[in-house]
Amino acid sequence: MSNVLRLAIVDPNDSQRESLKSMLLGMDMIWLEAECSRYEFFADVVAQTKPDIGLVAIDGDPQKALDLVTRLGAASPNCAVLVVSSSNDGSLILQALRAGAKEFLTQPVRIEDLLGALGRISERRLGQGDNRPRGCQVIAVAGAIGGVGTTSLAVNLGCILAQDPQNSVALIDLDLCLGDADVFLDTIPDYTLVDVAQNVTRLDFTLLKRSLTKHSCGLYLLPRPVQLEDIGLITPDDLQRVIGLLKATFTHLVLDLSKGYTATDLIALEMANHILLTTQLDLPCLRNAVRLMMSFANMEGLAEKVKIIVNRVGLENGQITLKKAEETIGKEIFWQLPNDYRTMIEARNNGIPLIEQAPKAAITQSLIAMAKALSNDDQVKAPEAAGRKSGLGGLFGLWPSKSGK
Ligand SMILES: Nc1ncnc2c1ncn2[C@@H]1O[C@H](COP(=O)(O)OP(=O)(O)OP(=O)(O)O)[C@@H](O)[C@H]1O
Ligand SMILES: [Mg+2]
């Protein structure tokens, strides 16, 4: 459980404590070490159980609670204190931080705020030489043209990553109209993205995980809505929350984007650590790759995350050379995937991922090596650092008709 944060909570208000607990209990990254209803006992509880995080809900008696925060800082300096209050009064926040709190959250606690706070605490530990694994790696798979191989790449990459017992991997099909990730995995899911998006404020992590369909290779799938008319029910904000929740539960999230570059696709691009931009070596593809890169350059933090994947290398004579492609796109090619139509189409038609259907095939081996290269890539940036609002404006400004959701 080396990647788990151990947490102790104190809140004299039973119902509030229960609701915080149920939020925390669903998180795989959290181990609830101890709970306490009295401020006066909590310092001893922390001293005995040595949690990584002490969550102090201060509404019961703010002064007493803040004294406790000060005492915790002195007696248990390795325990990061997270203060929760229904007040967002600036002076109270200041007092809490001066008392030694590392984070301050306002009640009712929003799950993404809690995740953000836990992530920052976790990052600080890493900065101090703690060798806990990093958080979730979000991989957005985008394409330069329809049929370029985005879903083949996303599904098979997800399955390969899921082979590693250290990983837990989920794939979200964001091609909301015509996505076919479920076909590649031969599954008939009980729930889709629309169910999860509509209930995102009510879901805890256990329910969320149950809403996904687990493939025998270990990959969890959250498919696109069944009914076309349900697509409008998924707002970019909902999707942001869904991705936030999944990030806390899985080590890897693979997002199969549509070619519409809609508002939901943009959320995925922004929240990703890596954007795999899939292209082929023909003119229409490369032209679109250039256009996409130009738009990404207008959005803070996006262009740097892009990795160019050239698919179906060797497809036909007369393809544009890799060197020329690199020059045209203005970015080095991260990976080349060989052309192997028969293997690919067989795997898809049988609904069996390449790793099971054709583990020795060159295309499978290339994907395995690519998954490794991605995991080893230490250029992973915190996507939250990217300015979201300004970014959306950039792309929307360029293609207003495509993104108007
Ligand atoms: N490396 C490859 N070699 C040969 N064929 C491939 C390769 N990658 C994908 N294909 C084939 O290309 C076709 C399109 O693939 P896929 O559905 O993954 O593309 P897509 O970009 O997701 O399409 P869409 O735009 O419809 O979402 C499929 O028939 C697939 O088998
Ligand atoms: Mg597709």
Tab-separated table of C-alpha atoms and ligand atoms in Angstrom:
chain	number	residue	atom	x	y	z
A	1	MET	CA	0.000	0.000	0.000
A	2	SER	CA	2.910	2.289	-0.612
A	3	ASN	CA	0.828	4.682	-2.701
A	4	VAL	CA	-1.854	5.069	-0.058
A	5	LEU	CA	-2.177	8.109	2.171
A	6	ARG	CA	-3.171	7.235	5.732
A	7	LEU	CA	-5.653	9.688	7.191
A	8	ALA	CA	-7.193	10.425	10.590
A	9	ILE	CA	-10.257	12.619	10.960
A	10	VAL	CA	-11.744	14.622	13.803
A	11	ASP	CA	-15.212	16.157	13.651
A	12	PRO	CA	-17.608	16.456	16.599
A	13	ASN	CA	-20.544	16.642	14.183
A	14	ASP	CA	-21.502	12.997	13.594
A	15	SER	CA	-23.426	13.400	10.353
A	16	GLN	CA	-20.804	15.662	8.829
A	17	ARG	CA	-18.067	13.269	9.874
A	18	GLU	CA	-19.973	10.382	8.324
A	19	SER	CA	-20.386	12.164	5.010
A	20	LEU	CA	-16.694	13.101	4.907
A	21	LYS	CA	-15.849	9.522	5.806
A	22	SER	CA	-17.954	8.041	3.039
A	23	MET	CA	-16.242	10.333	0.537
A	24	LEU	CA	-12.830	9.297	1.820
A	25	LEU	CA	-13.612	5.592	2.137
A	26	GLY	CA	-14.327	5.273	-1.548
A	27	MET	CA	-10.886	6.553	-2.488
A	28	ASP	CA	-8.324	3.870	-3.187
A	29	MET	CA	-5.554	6.329	-2.378
A	30	ILE	CA	-6.875	6.881	1.171
A	31	TRP	CA	-6.638	4.545	4.116
A	32	LEU	CA	-8.796	5.793	6.979
A	33	GLU	CA	-6.529	5.172	9.943
A	34	ALA	CA	-8.631	6.649	12.739
A	35	GLU	CA	-11.681	8.783	13.441
A	36	CYS	CA	-12.415	10.885	16.454
A	37	SER	CA	-15.326	13.033	17.669
A	38	ARG	CA	-13.427	15.060	20.308
A	39	TYR	CA	-10.761	17.680	19.640
A	40	GLU	CA	-9.129	17.021	23.007
A	41	PHE	CA	-8.303	13.391	22.128
A	42	PHE	CA	-7.152	13.903	18.573
A	43	ALA	CA	-3.531	14.874	19.237
A	44	ASP	CA	-3.065	11.549	21.098
A	45	VAL	CA	-4.810	9.636	18.324
A	46	VAL	CA	-2.420	11.172	15.786
A	47	ALA	CA	0.619	10.538	17.974
A	48	GLN	CA	-0.338	6.862	18.253
A	49	THR	CA	-1.499	6.136	14.712
A	50	LYS	CA	0.963	8.439	12.875
A	51	PRO	CA	-1.256	9.194	9.863
A	52	ASP	CA	0.073	11.085	6.828
A	53	ILE	CA	-2.885	13.454	7.001
A	54	GLY	CA	-4.938	14.795	9.902
A	55	LEU	CA	-8.280	16.161	8.763
A	56	VAL	CA	-9.645	18.648	11.305
A	57	ALA	CA	-13.224	19.868	10.818
A	58	ILE	CA	-13.248	23.043	12.874
A	59	ASP	CA	-16.916	24.134	12.915
A	60	GLY	CA	-17.635	22.379	16.257
A	61	ASP	CA	-15.422	24.865	18.125
A	62	PRO	CA	-13.120	26.848	15.823
A	63	GLN	CA	-10.856	28.183	18.574
A	64	LYS	CA	-10.362	24.820	20.223
A	65	ALA	CA	-9.845	23.223	16.831
A	66	LEU	CA	-7.225	25.768	15.752
A	67	ASP	CA	-5.364	25.257	19.050
A	68	LEU	CA	-5.367	21.586	18.192
A	69	VAL	CA	-3.892	22.350	14.757
A	70	THR	CA	-1.050	24.253	16.441
A	71	ARG	CA	-0.420	21.386	18.851
A	72	LEU	CA	-0.412	18.851	16.018
A	73	GLY	CA	2.213	20.874	14.190
A	74	ALA	CA	4.491	20.751	17.219
A	75	ALA	CA	3.862	17.170	18.319
A	76	SER	CA	3.409	15.420	14.954
A	77	PRO	CA	5.215	17.486	12.314
A	78	ASN	CA	5.031	14.670	9.733
A	79	CYS	CA	1.251	14.753	9.753
A	80	ALA	CA	-0.074	17.242	7.179
A	81	VAL	CA	-3.136	18.990	8.583
A	82	LEU	CA	-6.120	19.624	6.364
A	83	VAL	CA	-8.729	21.984	7.835
A	84	VAL	CA	-12.396	21.825	6.845
A	85	SER	CA	-14.934	24.535	7.659
A	86	SER	CA	-18.300	25.772	6.414
A	87	SER	CA	-16.911	29.299	6.631
A	88	ASN	CA	-14.728	30.739	3.923
A	89	ASP	CA	-13.940	33.826	5.932
A	90	GLY	CA	-10.504	35.077	4.938
A	91	SER	CA	-9.305	35.739	8.465
A	92	LEU	CA	-10.307	32.237	9.575
A	93	ILE	CA	-8.419	30.723	6.646
A	94	LEU	CA	-5.405	32.826	7.556
A	95	GLN	CA	-5.596	31.719	11.197
A	96	ALA	CA	-5.773	28.092	10.131
A	97	LEU	CA	-2.769	28.427	7.842
A	98	ARG	CA	-0.812	30.308	10.523
A	99	ALA	CA	-1.647	27.533	12.975
A	100	GLY	CA	0.073	25.179	10.563
A	101	ALA	CA	-2.689	23.805	8.319
A	102	LYS	CA	-1.389	22.750	4.903
A	103	GLU	CA	-4.785	22.951	3.205
A	104	PHE	CA	-8.169	24.575	3.881
A	105	LEU	CA	-11.385	23.207	2.370
A	106	THR	CA	-14.888	24.656	2.573
A	107	GLN	CA	-17.933	22.573	3.506
A	108	PRO	CA	-19.712	20.996	1.747
A	109	VAL	CA	-16.436	19.595	0.497
A	110	ARG	CA	-16.365	19.120	-3.249
A	111	ILE	CA	-14.655	15.914	-4.196
A	112	GLU	CA	-12.397	17.539	-6.762
A	113	ASP	CA	-11.215	20.099	-4.172
A	114	LEU	CA	-10.448	17.294	-1.761
A	115	LEU	CA	-8.567	15.441	-4.481
A	116	GLY	CA	-6.625	18.583	-5.330
A	117	ALA	CA	-5.639	19.056	-1.681
A	118	LEU	CA	-4.629	15.411	-1.293
A	119	GLY	CA	-2.662	15.593	-4.531
A	120	ARG	CA	-0.745	18.651	-3.322
A	121	ILE	CA	0.019	17.002	0.007
A	122	SER	CA	1.176	13.907	-1.841
A	123	GLU	CA	3.352	15.989	-4.192
A	124	ARG	CA	4.975	17.747	-1.248
A	125	ARG	CA	5.858	14.364	0.205
A	126	LEU	CA	7.441	13.394	-3.100
A	127	GLY	CA	9.405	16.618	-3.008
A	128	GLN	CA	10.750	15.552	0.363
A	129	GLY	CA	12.204	12.387	-1.090
A	130	ASP	CA	9.242	10.154	-0.352
A	131	ASN	CA	9.339	7.497	-3.047
A	132	ARG	CA	5.609	6.992	-3.331
A	133	PRO	CA	4.410	6.590	-6.898
A	134	ARG	CA	3.077	9.625	-8.706
A	135	GLY	CA	-0.618	10.181	-9.183
A	136	CYS	CA	-2.685	9.175	-12.152
A	137	GLN	CA	-1.283	9.450	-15.663
A	138	VAL	CA	-3.990	10.787	-17.974
A	139	ILE	CA	-3.400	9.940	-21.628
A	140	ALA	CA	-5.638	11.641	-24.201
A	141	VAL	CA	-5.605	9.913	-27.589
A	142	ALA	CA	-6.551	12.311	-30.364
A	143	GLY	CA	-6.466	11.933	-34.123
A	144	ALA	CA	-5.731	14.128	-37.125
A	145	ILE	CA	-8.510	12.645	-39.267
A	146	GLY	CA	-11.353	10.138	-39.051
A	147	GLY	CA	-10.239	6.507	-39.147
A	148	VAL	CA	-6.603	7.301	-38.371
A	149	GLY	CA	-6.475	4.616	-35.660
A	150	THR	CA	-7.256	6.535	-32.462
A	151	THR	CA	-9.529	3.918	-30.934
A	152	SER	CA	-7.251	1.029	-31.937
A	153	LEU	CA	-4.429	2.847	-30.176
A	154	ALA	CA	-6.415	3.892	-27.089
A	155	VAL	CA	-7.984	0.485	-26.442
A	156	ASN	CA	-4.829	-1.529	-27.024
A	157	LEU	CA	-2.643	0.851	-25.043
A	158	GLY	CA	-5.147	0.637	-22.175
A	159	CYS	CA	-5.102	-3.174	-22.279
A	160	ILE	CA	-1.301	-3.280	-22.360
A	161	LEU	CA	-1.008	-0.897	-19.405
A	162	ALA	CA	-3.588	-2.961	-17.512
A	163	GLN	CA	-1.357	-6.064	-17.838
A	164	ASP	CA	0.996	-4.647	-15.238
A	165	PRO	CA	-0.331	-5.680	-11.809
A	166	GLN	CA	0.941	-2.373	-10.395
A	167	ASN	CA	-1.412	-0.473	-12.689
A	168	SER	CA	-5.142	0.099	-12.574
A	169	VAL	CA	-6.370	1.470	-15.866
A	170	ALA	CA	-9.644	2.945	-17.124
A	171	LEU	CA	-10.623	3.955	-20.643
A	172	ILE	CA	-13.277	6.602	-21.296
A	173	ASP	CA	-14.834	6.653	-24.743
A	174	LEU	CA	-15.238	10.350	-25.471
A	175	ASP	CA	-16.358	9.867	-29.046
A	176	LEU	CA	-19.812	10.575	-27.690
A	177	CYS	CA	-21.715	10.063	-30.963
A	178	LEU	CA	-20.058	7.174	-32.707
A	179	GLY	CA	-17.482	5.756	-30.308
A	180	ASP	CA	-16.798	2.044	-30.627
A	181	ALA	CA	-14.384	1.190	-27.811
A	182	ASP	CA	-16.977	-1.282	-26.485
A	183	VAL	CA	-16.851	-3.148	-29.814
A	184	PHE	CA	-13.067	-3.506	-29.583
A	185	LEU	CA	-13.551	-5.083	-26.146
A	186	ASP	CA	-16.683	-7.078	-27.029
A	187	THR	CA	-18.558	-5.829	-23.990
A	188	ILE	CA	-22.124	-4.757	-23.365
A	189	PRO	CA	-21.762	-2.345	-20.472
A	190	ASP	CA	-24.529	-1.792	-17.920
A	191	TYR	CA	-23.724	1.879	-17.506
A	192	THR	CA	-22.308	4.576	-19.740
A	193	LEU	CA	-20.660	7.953	-19.372
A	194	VAL	CA	-24.052	9.624	-19.233
A	195	ASP	CA	-25.095	7.657	-16.112
A	196	VAL	CA	-21.866	8.515	-14.368
A	197	ALA	CA	-21.870	12.166	-15.498
A	198	GLN	CA	-25.452	12.698	-14.328
A	199	ASN	CA	-24.790	11.213	-10.914
A	200	VAL	CA	-21.296	12.513	-10.446
A	201	THR	CA	-22.174	14.634	-7.425
A	202	ARG	CA	-23.785	11.662	-5.675
A	203	LEU	CA	-21.271	8.974	-6.577
A	204	ASP	CA	-18.638	7.748	-4.227
A	205	PHE	CA	-15.632	5.852	-5.482
A	206	THR	CA	-17.046	2.404	-4.832
A	207	LEU	CA	-20.162	3.154	-6.864
A	208	LEU	CA	-18.112	4.811	-9.560
A	209	LYS	CA	-15.930	1.740	-9.983
A	210	ARG	CA	-19.012	-0.454	-10.104
A	211	SER	CA	-20.359	1.682	-12.948
A	212	LEU	CA	-17.423	0.731	-15.146
A	213	THR	CA	-17.165	-2.521	-17.054
A	214	LYS	CA	-14.070	-4.593	-16.369
A	215	HIS	CA	-12.537	-6.492	-19.276
A	216	SER	CA	-10.775	-9.797	-18.610
A	217	CYS	CA	-7.411	-8.120	-19.339
A	218	GLY	CA	-7.997	-5.831	-16.378
A	219	LEU	CA	-8.991	-2.662	-18.254
A	220	TYR	CA	-12.066	-0.772	-16.997
A	221	LEU	CA	-14.264	0.816	-19.648
A	222	LEU	CA	-16.631	3.762	-19.410
A	223	PRO	CA	-18.376	3.793	-22.797
A	224	ARG	CA	-20.183	6.549	-24.708
A	225	PRO	CA	-23.956	6.998	-24.201
A	226	VAL	CA	-26.233	4.490	-25.906
A	227	GLN	CA	-28.736	7.091	-27.162
A	228	LEU	CA	-27.525	9.926	-29.362
A	229	GLU	CA	-29.996	12.278	-27.695
A	230	ASP	CA	-28.273	11.724	-24.328
A	231	ILE	CA	-25.031	13.300	-25.478
A	232	GLY	CA	-26.222	16.785	-24.537
A	233	LEU	CA	-26.623	15.599	-20.946
A	234	ILE	CA	-22.855	15.376	-20.548
A	235	THR	CA	-21.505	18.832	-19.812
A	236	PRO	CA	-17.806	19.717	-19.828
A	237	ASP	CA	-18.049	20.394	-16.082
A	238	ASP	CA	-19.519	16.935	-15.483
A	239	LEU	CA	-16.747	15.373	-17.478
A	240	GLN	CA	-14.150	17.307	-15.546
A	241	ARG	CA	-15.567	15.901	-12.307
A	242	VAL	CA	-15.746	12.360	-13.694
A	243	ILE	CA	-12.115	12.530	-14.795
A	244	GLY	CA	-11.202	13.998	-11.396
A	245	LEU	CA	-12.886	11.105	-9.610
A	246	LEU	CA	-11.331	8.474	-11.839
A	247	LYS	CA	-7.915	10.055	-11.393
A	248	ALA	CA	-8.113	9.330	-7.688
A	249	THR	CA	-8.906	5.682	-8.237
A	250	PHE	CA	-6.775	4.637	-11.200
A	251	THR	CA	-3.074	4.856	-11.998
A	252	HIS	CA	-3.814	5.445	-15.700
A	253	LEU	CA	-6.734	6.982	-17.547
A	254	VAL	CA	-6.880	6.626	-21.316
A	255	LEU	CA	-9.264	8.995	-23.099
A	256	ASP	CA	-10.361	8.170	-26.643
A	257	LEU	CA	-11.311	11.543	-28.132
A	258	SER	CA	-13.698	12.336	-30.957
A	259	LYS	CA	-12.519	14.089	-34.089
A	260	GLY	CA	-14.941	16.956	-33.419
A	261	TYR	CA	-12.676	18.649	-30.866
A	262	THR	CA	-15.791	19.510	-28.899
A	263	ALA	CA	-15.955	21.153	-25.487
A	264	THR	CA	-15.736	17.737	-23.812
A	265	ASP	CA	-12.710	16.780	-25.906
A	266	LEU	CA	-11.062	20.014	-24.807
A	267	ILE	CA	-11.572	19.179	-21.151
A	268	ALA	CA	-9.843	15.882	-21.825
A	269	LEU	CA	-6.945	17.640	-23.567
A	270	GLU	CA	-6.531	20.027	-20.681
A	271	MET	CA	-6.657	17.371	-17.988
A	272	ALA	CA	-4.240	15.070	-19.796
A	273	ASN	CA	-0.585	14.597	-18.958
A	274	HIS	CA	0.074	13.290	-22.453
A	275	ILE	CA	-1.762	14.034	-25.682
A	276	LEU	CA	-1.094	11.360	-28.276
A	277	LEU	CA	-1.829	12.996	-31.594
A	278	THR	CA	-2.282	10.178	-34.073
A	279	THR	CA	-1.557	10.831	-37.711
A	280	GLN	CA	-0.632	8.990	-40.868
A	281	LEU	CA	1.913	9.958	-43.493
A	282	ASP	CA	-0.468	11.461	-46.035
A	283	LEU	CA	-1.212	15.045	-46.902
A	284	PRO	CA	-4.720	15.479	-45.404
A	285	CYS	CA	-3.533	14.001	-42.108
A	286	LEU	CA	-0.383	16.057	-41.878
A	287	ARG	CA	-2.222	19.225	-42.824
A	288	ASN	CA	-4.674	18.649	-39.988
A	289	ALA	CA	-1.848	17.792	-37.600
A	290	VAL	CA	-0.311	21.180	-38.389
A	291	ARG	CA	-3.646	22.955	-37.876
A	292	LEU	CA	-4.187	21.190	-34.575
A	293	MET	CA	-0.691	22.037	-33.360
A	294	MET	CA	-1.271	25.680	-34.294
A	295	SER	CA	-4.447	25.761	-32.210
A	296	PHE	CA	-2.865	23.898	-29.312
A	297	ALA	CA	-0.103	26.502	-29.301
A	298	ASN	CA	-2.753	29.097	-28.427
A	299	MET	CA	-3.734	27.181	-25.337
A	300	GLU	CA	-1.485	27.318	-22.337
A	301	GLY	CA	0.254	24.048	-21.603
A	302	LEU	CA	-1.236	22.030	-24.461
A	303	ALA	CA	1.388	21.942	-27.221
A	304	GLU	CA	4.114	20.723	-24.842
A	305	LYS	CA	2.024	17.714	-23.877
A	306	VAL	CA	1.584	16.538	-27.464
A	307	LYS	CA	3.350	13.419	-28.659
A	308	ILE	CA	3.077	12.694	-32.352
A	309	ILE	CA	2.256	9.084	-33.146
A	310	VAL	CA	2.552	8.043	-36.762
A	311	ASN	CA	0.239	5.115	-37.406
A	312	ARG	CA	0.288	2.598	-40.247
A	313	VAL	CA	3.895	3.242	-41.217
A	314	GLY	CA	4.669	1.367	-44.437
A	315	LEU	CA	1.053	1.497	-45.622
A	316	GLU	CA	1.825	2.396	-49.217
A	317	ASN	CA	4.555	3.643	-51.500
A	318	GLY	CA	4.702	7.347	-52.010
A	319	GLN	CA	3.925	8.232	-48.401
A	320	ILE	CA	5.472	11.421	-47.118
A	321	THR	CA	8.780	10.656	-45.406
A	322	LEU	CA	9.068	10.742	-41.618
A	323	LYS	CA	11.676	13.487	-41.882
A	324	LYS	CA	9.382	15.632	-43.996
A	325	ALA	CA	6.490	14.927	-41.619
A	326	GLU	CA	8.557	16.048	-38.661
A	327	GLU	CA	9.575	19.228	-40.470
A	328	THR	CA	5.978	19.943	-41.458
A	329	ILE	CA	4.488	19.389	-38.017
A	330	GLY	CA	7.405	21.090	-36.303
A	331	LYS	CA	7.604	18.454	-33.616
A	332	GLU	CA	9.588	15.253	-33.406
A	333	ILE	CA	7.775	12.002	-33.945
A	334	PHE	CA	7.426	10.191	-30.641
A	335	TRP	CA	6.455	6.801	-31.995
A	336	GLN	CA	5.833	4.915	-35.231
A	337	LEU	CA	3.309	2.105	-35.342
A	338	PRO	CA	3.632	-0.338	-38.234
A	339	ASN	CA	0.853	-1.021	-40.693
A	340	ASP	CA	-0.798	-4.393	-40.044
A	341	TYR	CA	-4.354	-4.262	-41.250
A	342	ARG	CA	-5.076	-7.978	-40.956
A	343	THR	CA	-4.007	-8.285	-37.332
A	344	MET	CA	-5.765	-5.058	-36.366
A	345	ILE	CA	-9.044	-5.869	-38.066
A	346	GLU	CA	-9.083	-9.431	-36.733
A	347	ALA	CA	-8.555	-8.195	-33.200
A	348	ARG	CA	-11.342	-5.642	-33.574
A	349	ASN	CA	-13.799	-7.985	-35.251
A	350	ASN	CA	-13.228	-10.620	-32.585
A	351	GLY	CA	-13.458	-7.997	-29.839
A	352	ILE	CA	-10.157	-9.275	-28.443
A	353	PRO	CA	-7.318	-6.853	-27.659
A	354	LEU	CA	-4.026	-7.303	-29.526
A	355	ILE	CA	-2.201	-8.358	-26.374
A	356	GLU	CA	-4.454	-11.450	-26.243
A	357	GLN	CA	-5.207	-11.965	-29.936
A	358	ALA	CA	-1.727	-11.424	-31.366
A	359	PRO	CA	0.802	-10.879	-28.569
A	360	LYS	CA	3.812	-11.546	-30.806
A	361	ALA	CA	2.765	-9.381	-33.764
A	362	ALA	CA	5.024	-6.446	-34.604
A	363	ILE	CA	2.173	-3.982	-34.023
A	364	THR	CA	1.553	-5.389	-30.531
A	365	GLN	CA	5.246	-5.326	-29.662
A	366	SER	CA	5.486	-1.757	-30.895
A	367	LEU	CA	2.543	-0.753	-28.704
A	368	ILE	CA	4.103	-2.492	-25.686
A	369	ALA	CA	7.336	-0.576	-26.243
A	370	MET	CA	5.372	2.648	-26.640
A	371	ALA	CA	3.525	2.065	-23.353
A	372	LYS	CA	6.904	1.615	-21.650
A	373	ALA	CA	8.315	4.755	-23.236
A	374	LEU	CA	5.281	6.708	-22.066
A	375	SER	CA	5.594	5.423	-18.512
A	376	ASN	CA	9.273	6.301	-18.471
A	377	ASP	CA	8.609	9.765	-19.758
A	378	ASP	CA	9.487	12.043	-16.912
A	379	GLN	CA	8.199	15.081	-18.684
A	380	VAL	CA	4.809	14.539	-17.062
A	381	LYS	CA	3.497	17.951	-16.170
A	382	ALA	CA	0.753	18.765	-13.712
A	383	PRO	CA	-2.086	19.578	-16.095
A	384	GLU	CA	-3.777	21.749	-13.481
A	385	ALA	CA	-0.998	24.232	-14.081
A	386	ALA	CA	-2.435	24.970	-17.493
A	387	GLY	CA	-4.718	28.012	-17.564
A	388	ARG	CA	-8.064	26.541	-18.380
A	389	LYS	CA	-10.147	29.547	-19.262
A	390	SER	CA	-7.625	31.147	-21.571
A	391	GLY	CA	-7.053	27.815	-23.257
A	392	LEU	CA	-10.670	27.231	-24.111
A	393	GLY	CA	-10.899	30.645	-25.631
A	394	GLY	CA	-7.976	29.865	-27.901
A	395	LEU	CA	-9.419	26.808	-29.533
A	396	PHE	CA	-13.014	27.963	-29.494
A	397	GLY	CA	-11.939	31.154	-31.147
A	398	LEU	CA	-10.412	29.236	-33.988
A	399	TRP	CA	-13.231	26.765	-34.631
A	400	PRO	CA	-16.327	28.346	-33.147
A	401	SER	CA	-18.765	26.149	-35.024
A	402	LYS	CA	-17.253	22.871	-33.834
A	403	SER	CA	-17.059	23.576	-30.167
A	404	GLY	CA	-20.315	25.232	-29.397
A	405	LYS	CA	-21.776	22.892	-26.848
B	1	LIG	N1	-1.489	0.168	-37.384
B	1	LIG	C1	-2.539	-0.187	-38.128
B	1	LIG	N2	-2.374	-0.994	-39.194
B	1	LIG	C2	-3.403	-1.337	-39.960
B	1	LIG	N3	-4.654	-0.971	-39.751
B	1	LIG	C3	-4.906	-0.181	-38.712
B	1	LIG	C4	-3.867	0.254	-37.856
B	1	LIG	N4	-4.425	1.045	-36.892
B	1	LIG	C5	-5.730	1.082	-37.155
B	1	LIG	N5	-6.038	0.356	-38.237
B	1	LIG	C6	-7.353	0.165	-38.843
B	1	LIG	O1	-7.870	1.411	-39.210
B	1	LIG	C7	-9.271	1.440	-39.070
B	1	LIG	C8	-9.680	2.617	-38.242
B	1	LIG	O2	-9.175	2.431	-36.925
B	1	LIG	P1	-9.856	3.099	-35.656
B	1	LIG	O3	-11.300	2.767	-35.575
B	1	LIG	O4	-9.006	2.752	-34.507
B	1	LIG	O5	-9.670	4.622	-36.051
B	1	LIG	P2	-10.311	5.906	-35.347
B	1	LIG	O6	-9.370	7.013	-35.553
B	1	LIG	O7	-10.710	5.589	-33.966
B	1	LIG	O8	-11.612	6.095	-36.247
B	1	LIG	P3	-12.824	7.101	-35.944
B	1	LIG	O9	-12.411	8.407	-36.522
B	1	LIG	O10	-13.975	6.473	-36.665
B	1	LIG	O11	-13.014	7.143	-34.473
B	1	LIG	C9	-9.664	0.096	-38.438
B	1	LIG	O12	-10.120	-0.748	-39.454
B	1	LIG	C10	-8.365	-0.410	-37.866
B	1	LIG	O13	-8.340	-1.807	-37.836
B	2	MG	MG	-12.548	5.889	-32.965
